[in-house]
Amino acid sequence: TTPSQPKHADRSKLYMADLESTLHYSLRVEAARPATLSGAQLAAFKCYVATLVKYFPGRPCVQTYLQSLDGWLRNWTEPELPRSALKEAVKNNRDASHPAVLPTNVTWVGCQGSEPHFRGYPCGLWTIFHLLTIQAAQSGPDKELPLEVLGTLRCYVQHFFGCQECAQHFEAMAAESMDQVAGREEAALWLWSHHNKVNARLAGGDTEDPKFPKLQWPPPDMCPQCHKEERGVHAWDEPAVLTFLKAHFSPANIYLDYTE
Ligand code: FAD
């Protein structure tokens, strides 16, 4: 099988189509799987949507969509949220004076795999996670609520991420070191370095898209200044990596190609 249409993605850019496809899948498919949400799972969902409202740099109609979903969830004070009610709440509202619309189509651009079973949603989820930790690092004092975003992502993965084996691996890494993160910039670097650990573990495995080999990222051709050598061994220049992440995961680097 070949992808439905050839897309020309630039790996140095982010694509809004990937981000919106990911949000559509996460909010309307993945989170809507349980028959009811309650307890820690409901709290994790509310927290995830509130974090998106705060830090996701979406198009105006998507921002409105997230704000209205967040407002609806805040008003939902019963202990159980049935799937039928959630399914209604995650629908678009095009008629309001401010349309609340998250496109319902799934289009992968930067996350397009060479075959349909490669890349796509998990690639988009990592991208959104990095984007959120970087946006949080760019706003507010560094030492204030360092785990605001990272903790929310941890809960989302634990309670909703459909790949259970992935969720277990991620939770094990989080339990080991996430609580030691003391600042927002450190949180963004924690996610970067742990994503690289996942890349190293998965390199050469059967979930790897042969057209997109798992790399220690960013590779030298994307960010030469991120790499250095200490006594003959490779090392990361973390301040340079942080500068690179801030530029790569910035609203100015999100392209609208292929959005509806
Ligand atoms: P991805 O790893 O998905 O990365 C997406 C994009 O992010 C890349 O194209 C690149 O532009 C950028 N990027 C790459 N590395 C970094 C980095 N270190 N920092 C910042 N940006 C980076 N799959 C498994 O088979 N087993 C698992 O245990 C597993 N655990 C996962 C845990 C989580 C939380 C998530 C979100 C996914 C997990 N996956 C796991 C899926 C796997 O990590 C990939 O997402 C998937 O194989 C698609 O890979 P990809 O080539 O599109 O790149």
mmCIF file of C-alpha atoms in Angstrom, residues 21-254:
data_model
loop_
_atom_site.group_PDB
_atom_site.id
_atom_site.type_symbol
_atom_site.label_atom_id
_atom_site.label_comp_id
_atom_site.label_asym_id
_atom_site.label_seq_id
_atom_site.Cartn_x
_atom_site.Cartn_y
_atom_site.Cartn_z
ATOM 1 C CA SER A 21 -5.079 15.052 13.360
ATOM 2 C CA THR A 22 -3.462 13.982 16.624
ATOM 3 C CA LEU A 23 -5.840 16.063 18.748
ATOM 4 C CA HIS A 24 -8.834 14.739 16.805
ATOM 5 C CA TYR A 25 -7.722 11.153 17.372
ATOM 6 C CA SER A 26 -6.785 11.671 20.996
ATOM 7 C CA LEU A 27 -9.904 13.602 22.102
ATOM 8 C CA ARG A 28 -12.534 11.863 19.971
ATOM 9 C CA VAL A 29 -11.223 8.315 19.573
ATOM 10 C CA GLU A 30 -8.672 7.397 22.228
ATOM 11 C CA ALA A 31 -10.277 9.219 25.174
ATOM 12 C CA ALA A 32 -13.761 8.135 24.111
ATOM 13 C CA ARG A 33 -12.965 4.399 24.322
ATOM 14 C CA PRO A 34 -13.946 3.741 27.943
ATOM 15 C CA ALA A 35 -17.719 3.377 28.501
ATOM 16 C CA THR A 36 -17.450 5.967 31.289
ATOM 17 C CA LEU A 37 -14.703 8.174 32.634
ATOM 18 C CA SER A 38 -14.434 8.579 36.394
ATOM 19 C CA GLY A 39 -11.929 9.085 39.206
ATOM 20 C CA ALA A 40 -8.298 9.488 38.192
ATOM 21 C CA GLN A 41 -9.097 8.827 34.534
ATOM 22 C CA LEU A 42 -11.651 11.659 34.382
ATOM 23 C CA ALA A 43 -9.256 13.944 36.267
ATOM 24 C CA ALA A 44 -6.490 13.071 33.758
ATOM 25 C CA PHE A 45 -8.744 13.981 30.840
ATOM 26 C CA LYS A 46 -9.820 17.304 32.371
ATOM 27 C CA CYS A 47 -6.209 18.132 33.123
ATOM 28 C CA TYR A 48 -5.122 17.277 29.559
ATOM 29 C CA VAL A 49 -7.760 19.533 27.986
ATOM 30 C CA ALA A 50 -6.971 22.387 30.406
ATOM 31 C CA THR A 51 -3.274 22.096 29.478
ATOM 32 C CA LEU A 52 -4.097 22.169 25.765
ATOM 33 C CA VAL A 53 -6.153 25.336 26.272
ATOM 34 C CA LYS A 54 -3.253 26.950 28.045
ATOM 35 C CA TYR A 55 -0.351 25.933 25.828
ATOM 36 C CA PHE A 56 -1.461 24.540 22.446
ATOM 37 C CA PRO A 57 -0.811 27.217 19.792
ATOM 38 C CA GLY A 58 -3.838 26.344 17.658
ATOM 39 C CA ARG A 59 -5.732 28.153 14.933
ATOM 40 C CA PRO A 60 -8.517 30.401 16.323
ATOM 41 C CA CYS A 61 -11.328 27.902 15.571
ATOM 42 C CA VAL A 62 -9.336 25.152 17.322
ATOM 43 C CA GLN A 63 -8.563 27.375 20.330
ATOM 44 C CA THR A 64 -12.280 28.114 20.598
ATOM 45 C CA TYR A 65 -13.012 24.387 20.320
ATOM 46 C CA LEU A 66 -10.593 23.562 23.152
ATOM 47 C CA GLN A 67 -11.877 26.411 25.336
ATOM 48 C CA SER A 68 -15.473 25.337 24.913
ATOM 49 C CA LEU A 69 -14.625 21.677 25.662
ATOM 50 C CA ASP A 70 -12.665 22.786 28.736
ATOM 51 C CA GLY A 71 -15.568 24.935 29.929
ATOM 52 C CA TRP A 72 -17.977 22.049 29.411
ATOM 53 C CA LEU A 73 -15.720 19.664 31.376
ATOM 54 C CA ARG A 74 -15.388 22.163 34.236
ATOM 55 C CA ASN A 75 -19.178 22.247 34.464
ATOM 56 C CA TRP A 76 -19.357 18.455 34.540
ATOM 57 C CA THR A 77 -19.244 17.873 38.287
ATOM 58 C CA GLU A 78 -20.830 14.423 38.429
ATOM 59 C CA PRO A 79 -18.403 11.627 39.327
ATOM 60 C CA GLU A 80 -18.998 9.702 36.113
ATOM 61 C CA LEU A 81 -18.841 10.945 32.552
ATOM 62 C CA PRO A 82 -20.572 8.500 30.180
ATOM 63 C CA ARG A 83 -19.119 8.046 26.702
ATOM 64 C CA SER A 84 -22.385 9.240 25.095
ATOM 65 C CA ALA A 85 -22.088 12.639 26.844
ATOM 66 C CA LEU A 86 -18.394 12.936 25.992
ATOM 67 C CA LYS A 87 -19.093 12.109 22.333
ATOM 68 C CA GLU A 88 -21.567 15.014 22.184
ATOM 69 C CA ALA A 89 -19.165 17.402 23.938
ATOM 70 C CA VAL A 90 -16.289 16.725 21.527
ATOM 71 C CA LYS A 91 -18.375 17.594 18.440
ATOM 72 C CA ASN A 92 -17.739 20.733 16.422
ATOM 73 C CA ASN A 93 -19.978 23.793 16.683
ATOM 74 C CA ARG A 94 -19.829 25.731 13.428
ATOM 75 C CA ASP A 95 -22.945 27.837 14.099
ATOM 76 C CA ALA A 96 -21.747 29.856 17.066
ATOM 77 C CA SER A 97 -20.551 33.425 16.519
ATOM 78 C CA HIS A 98 -17.087 32.056 17.218
ATOM 79 C CA PRO A 99 -16.983 28.667 15.447
ATOM 80 C CA ALA A 100 -15.511 25.890 17.566
ATOM 81 C CA VAL A 101 -13.976 23.483 15.075
ATOM 82 C CA LEU A 102 -11.321 20.784 15.310
ATOM 83 C CA PRO A 103 -11.200 19.178 11.841
ATOM 84 C CA THR A 104 -12.418 15.580 11.777
ATOM 85 C CA ASN A 105 -10.158 14.365 9.000
ATOM 86 C CA VAL A 106 -6.857 12.644 9.667
ATOM 87 C CA THR A 107 -4.018 13.849 7.449
ATOM 88 C CA TRP A 108 -0.407 13.030 8.232
ATOM 89 C CA VAL A 109 2.275 15.229 6.707
ATOM 90 C CA GLY A 110 5.459 15.364 8.799
ATOM 91 C CA CYS A 111 4.205 12.181 10.516
ATOM 92 C CA GLN A 112 3.285 10.372 7.280
ATOM 93 C CA GLY A 113 4.792 6.870 7.278
ATOM 94 C CA SER A 114 5.971 4.978 4.231
ATOM 95 C CA GLU A 115 3.162 2.478 5.001
ATOM 96 C CA PRO A 116 -0.127 3.115 6.830
ATOM 97 C CA HIS A 117 0.904 1.143 9.939
ATOM 98 C CA PHE A 118 4.012 3.268 10.475
ATOM 99 C CA ARG A 119 4.221 6.639 12.283
ATOM 100 C CA GLY A 120 1.006 8.741 12.305
ATOM 101 C CA TYR A 121 -0.597 9.109 15.728
ATOM 102 C CA PRO A 122 2.319 8.232 18.069
ATOM 103 C CA CYS A 123 4.558 10.574 16.055
ATOM 104 C CA GLY A 124 1.951 13.331 16.385
ATOM 105 C CA LEU A 125 1.573 12.711 20.114
ATOM 106 C CA TRP A 126 5.323 13.085 20.741
ATOM 107 C CA THR A 127 5.267 16.279 18.680
ATOM 108 C CA ILE A 128 2.399 17.763 20.696
ATOM 109 C CA PHE A 129 4.073 16.737 23.965
ATOM 110 C CA HIS A 130 7.310 18.513 23.001
ATOM 111 C CA LEU A 131 5.402 21.543 21.790
ATOM 112 C CA LEU A 132 3.501 21.819 25.096
ATOM 113 C CA THR A 133 6.585 21.461 27.314
ATOM 114 C CA ILE A 134 8.408 24.092 25.240
ATOM 115 C CA GLN A 135 5.460 26.516 25.254
ATOM 116 C CA ALA A 136 5.243 26.121 29.050
ATOM 117 C CA ALA A 137 8.998 26.763 29.338
ATOM 118 C CA GLN A 138 8.524 29.994 27.375
ATOM 119 C CA SER A 139 5.818 31.302 29.712
ATOM 120 C CA GLY A 140 5.825 31.932 33.427
ATOM 121 C CA PRO A 141 8.724 31.647 35.887
ATOM 122 C CA ASP A 142 10.910 28.592 35.270
ATOM 123 C CA LYS A 143 10.657 27.260 38.824
ATOM 124 C CA GLU A 144 6.866 27.628 39.057
ATOM 125 C CA LEU A 145 4.903 24.353 38.643
ATOM 126 C CA PRO A 146 7.726 22.604 36.744
ATOM 127 C CA LEU A 147 5.621 19.455 36.246
ATOM 128 C CA GLU A 148 2.436 21.222 35.160
ATOM 129 C CA VAL A 149 2.718 19.911 31.595
ATOM 130 C CA LEU A 150 4.928 16.847 32.082
ATOM 131 C CA GLY A 151 2.688 15.535 34.884
ATOM 132 C CA THR A 152 -0.389 16.013 32.716
ATOM 133 C CA LEU A 153 1.216 14.115 29.826
ATOM 134 C CA ARG A 154 2.249 11.332 32.194
ATOM 135 C CA CYS A 155 -1.371 10.983 33.353
ATOM 136 C CA TYR A 156 -2.681 11.061 29.791
ATOM 137 C CA VAL A 157 -0.300 8.288 28.700
ATOM 138 C CA GLN A 158 -1.051 6.212 31.779
ATOM 139 C CA HIS A 159 -4.831 6.447 31.430
ATOM 140 C CA PHE A 160 -5.436 6.695 27.701
ATOM 141 C CA PHE A 161 -2.539 5.881 25.382
ATOM 142 C CA GLY A 162 -3.765 2.912 23.338
ATOM 143 C CA CYS A 163 -0.342 1.252 23.137
ATOM 144 C CA GLN A 164 -0.254 -0.275 26.612
ATOM 145 C CA GLU A 165 3.277 -1.564 26.343
ATOM 146 C CA CYS A 166 4.408 1.973 25.415
ATOM 147 C CA ALA A 167 2.471 3.400 28.359
ATOM 148 C CA GLN A 168 4.154 0.958 30.742
ATOM 149 C CA HIS A 169 7.623 1.824 29.454
ATOM 150 C CA PHE A 170 6.886 5.533 29.705
ATOM 151 C CA GLU A 171 5.467 5.229 33.228
ATOM 152 C CA ALA A 172 8.576 3.303 34.333
ATOM 153 C CA MET A 173 10.812 6.138 33.070
ATOM 154 C CA ALA A 174 8.554 8.745 34.682
ATOM 155 C CA ALA A 175 8.505 6.955 38.046
ATOM 156 C CA GLU A 176 12.288 6.781 38.014
ATOM 157 C CA SER A 177 13.141 10.435 37.496
ATOM 158 C CA MET A 178 10.286 12.790 36.610
ATOM 159 C CA ASP A 179 9.775 14.004 40.177
ATOM 160 C CA GLN A 180 13.347 15.306 40.307
ATOM 161 C CA VAL A 181 12.630 17.825 37.543
ATOM 162 C CA ALA A 182 12.888 21.262 39.157
ATOM 163 C CA GLY A 183 12.132 23.704 36.337
ATOM 164 C CA ARG A 184 10.127 24.126 33.168
ATOM 165 C CA GLU A 185 13.194 24.120 30.920
ATOM 166 C CA GLU A 186 14.433 21.006 32.662
ATOM 167 C CA ALA A 187 11.013 19.443 31.998
ATOM 168 C CA ALA A 188 11.345 20.106 28.262
ATOM 169 C CA LEU A 189 14.837 18.581 28.329
ATOM 170 C CA TRP A 190 13.570 15.588 30.332
ATOM 171 C CA LEU A 191 11.053 14.827 27.586
ATOM 172 C CA TRP A 192 13.692 15.291 24.865
ATOM 173 C CA SER A 193 16.237 13.000 26.543
ATOM 174 C CA HIS A 194 13.666 10.324 27.376
ATOM 175 C CA HIS A 195 12.288 10.396 23.842
ATOM 176 C CA ASN A 196 15.857 9.712 22.725
ATOM 177 C CA LYS A 197 15.999 6.753 25.130
ATOM 178 C CA VAL A 198 12.860 5.399 23.466
ATOM 179 C CA ASN A 199 14.423 6.000 20.027
ATOM 180 C CA ALA A 200 17.539 4.071 21.069
ATOM 181 C CA ARG A 201 15.477 1.174 22.399
ATOM 182 C CA LEU A 202 13.326 0.954 19.264
ATOM 183 C CA ALA A 203 16.105 1.469 16.663
ATOM 184 C CA GLY A 204 16.258 -1.454 14.250
ATOM 185 C CA GLY A 205 13.055 -3.023 15.634
ATOM 186 C CA ASP A 206 9.992 -4.005 13.632
ATOM 187 C CA THR A 207 7.977 -0.857 14.485
ATOM 188 C CA GLU A 208 10.668 1.290 12.862
ATOM 189 C CA ASP A 209 9.690 2.768 9.503
ATOM 190 C CA PRO A 210 12.659 1.878 7.270
ATOM 191 C CA LYS A 211 12.269 5.252 5.555
ATOM 192 C CA PHE A 212 12.485 7.009 8.974
ATOM 193 C CA PRO A 213 15.192 5.289 11.012
ATOM 194 C CA LYS A 214 15.218 6.032 14.745
ATOM 195 C CA LEU A 215 17.931 8.584 15.424
ATOM 196 C CA GLN A 216 19.380 10.305 18.406
ATOM 197 C CA TRP A 217 17.660 13.595 17.728
ATOM 198 C CA PRO A 218 18.386 16.281 16.577
ATOM 199 C CA PRO A 219 21.038 14.689 14.324
ATOM 200 C CA PRO A 220 24.215 16.690 13.604
ATOM 201 C CA ASP A 221 22.985 17.927 10.216
ATOM 202 C CA MET A 222 19.925 19.506 11.887
ATOM 203 C CA CYS A 223 21.807 20.956 14.820
ATOM 204 C CA PRO A 224 25.600 20.802 14.625
ATOM 205 C CA GLN A 225 25.986 22.964 17.732
ATOM 206 C CA CYS A 226 23.935 20.471 19.805
ATOM 207 C CA HIS A 227 26.751 17.935 19.540
ATOM 208 C CA LYS A 228 30.163 17.997 21.152
ATOM 209 C CA GLU A 229 32.931 15.629 22.093
ATOM 210 C CA GLU A 230 34.288 15.161 25.570
ATOM 211 C CA ARG A 231 37.473 13.113 25.799
ATOM 212 C CA GLY A 232 36.686 11.462 22.510
ATOM 213 C CA VAL A 233 33.083 10.526 23.341
ATOM 214 C CA HIS A 234 29.922 12.086 22.042
ATOM 215 C CA ALA A 235 28.087 14.435 24.385
ATOM 216 C CA TRP A 236 25.099 16.748 24.054
ATOM 217 C CA ASP A 237 25.460 20.469 24.547
ATOM 218 C CA GLU A 238 22.247 20.825 26.550
ATOM 219 C CA PRO A 239 21.968 24.631 26.448
ATOM 220 C CA ALA A 240 22.309 24.407 22.639
ATOM 221 C CA VAL A 241 19.689 21.620 22.549
ATOM 222 C CA LEU A 242 17.290 23.776 24.558
ATOM 223 C CA THR A 243 17.805 26.695 22.179
ATOM 224 C CA PHE A 244 17.174 24.345 19.246
ATOM 225 C CA LEU A 245 14.007 22.898 20.855
ATOM 226 C CA LYS A 246 12.657 26.405 21.488
ATOM 227 C CA ALA A 247 13.070 27.274 17.802
ATOM 228 C CA HIS A 248 11.858 23.912 16.428
ATOM 229 C CA PHE A 249 8.787 23.643 18.691
ATOM 230 C CA SER A 250 7.745 27.260 18.253
ATOM 231 C CA PRO A 251 4.436 28.512 16.810
ATOM 232 C CA ALA A 252 6.433 30.224 14.040
ATOM 233 C CA ASN A 253 7.686 26.808 12.853
ATOM 234 C CA ILE A 254 4.162 25.339 12.423
#
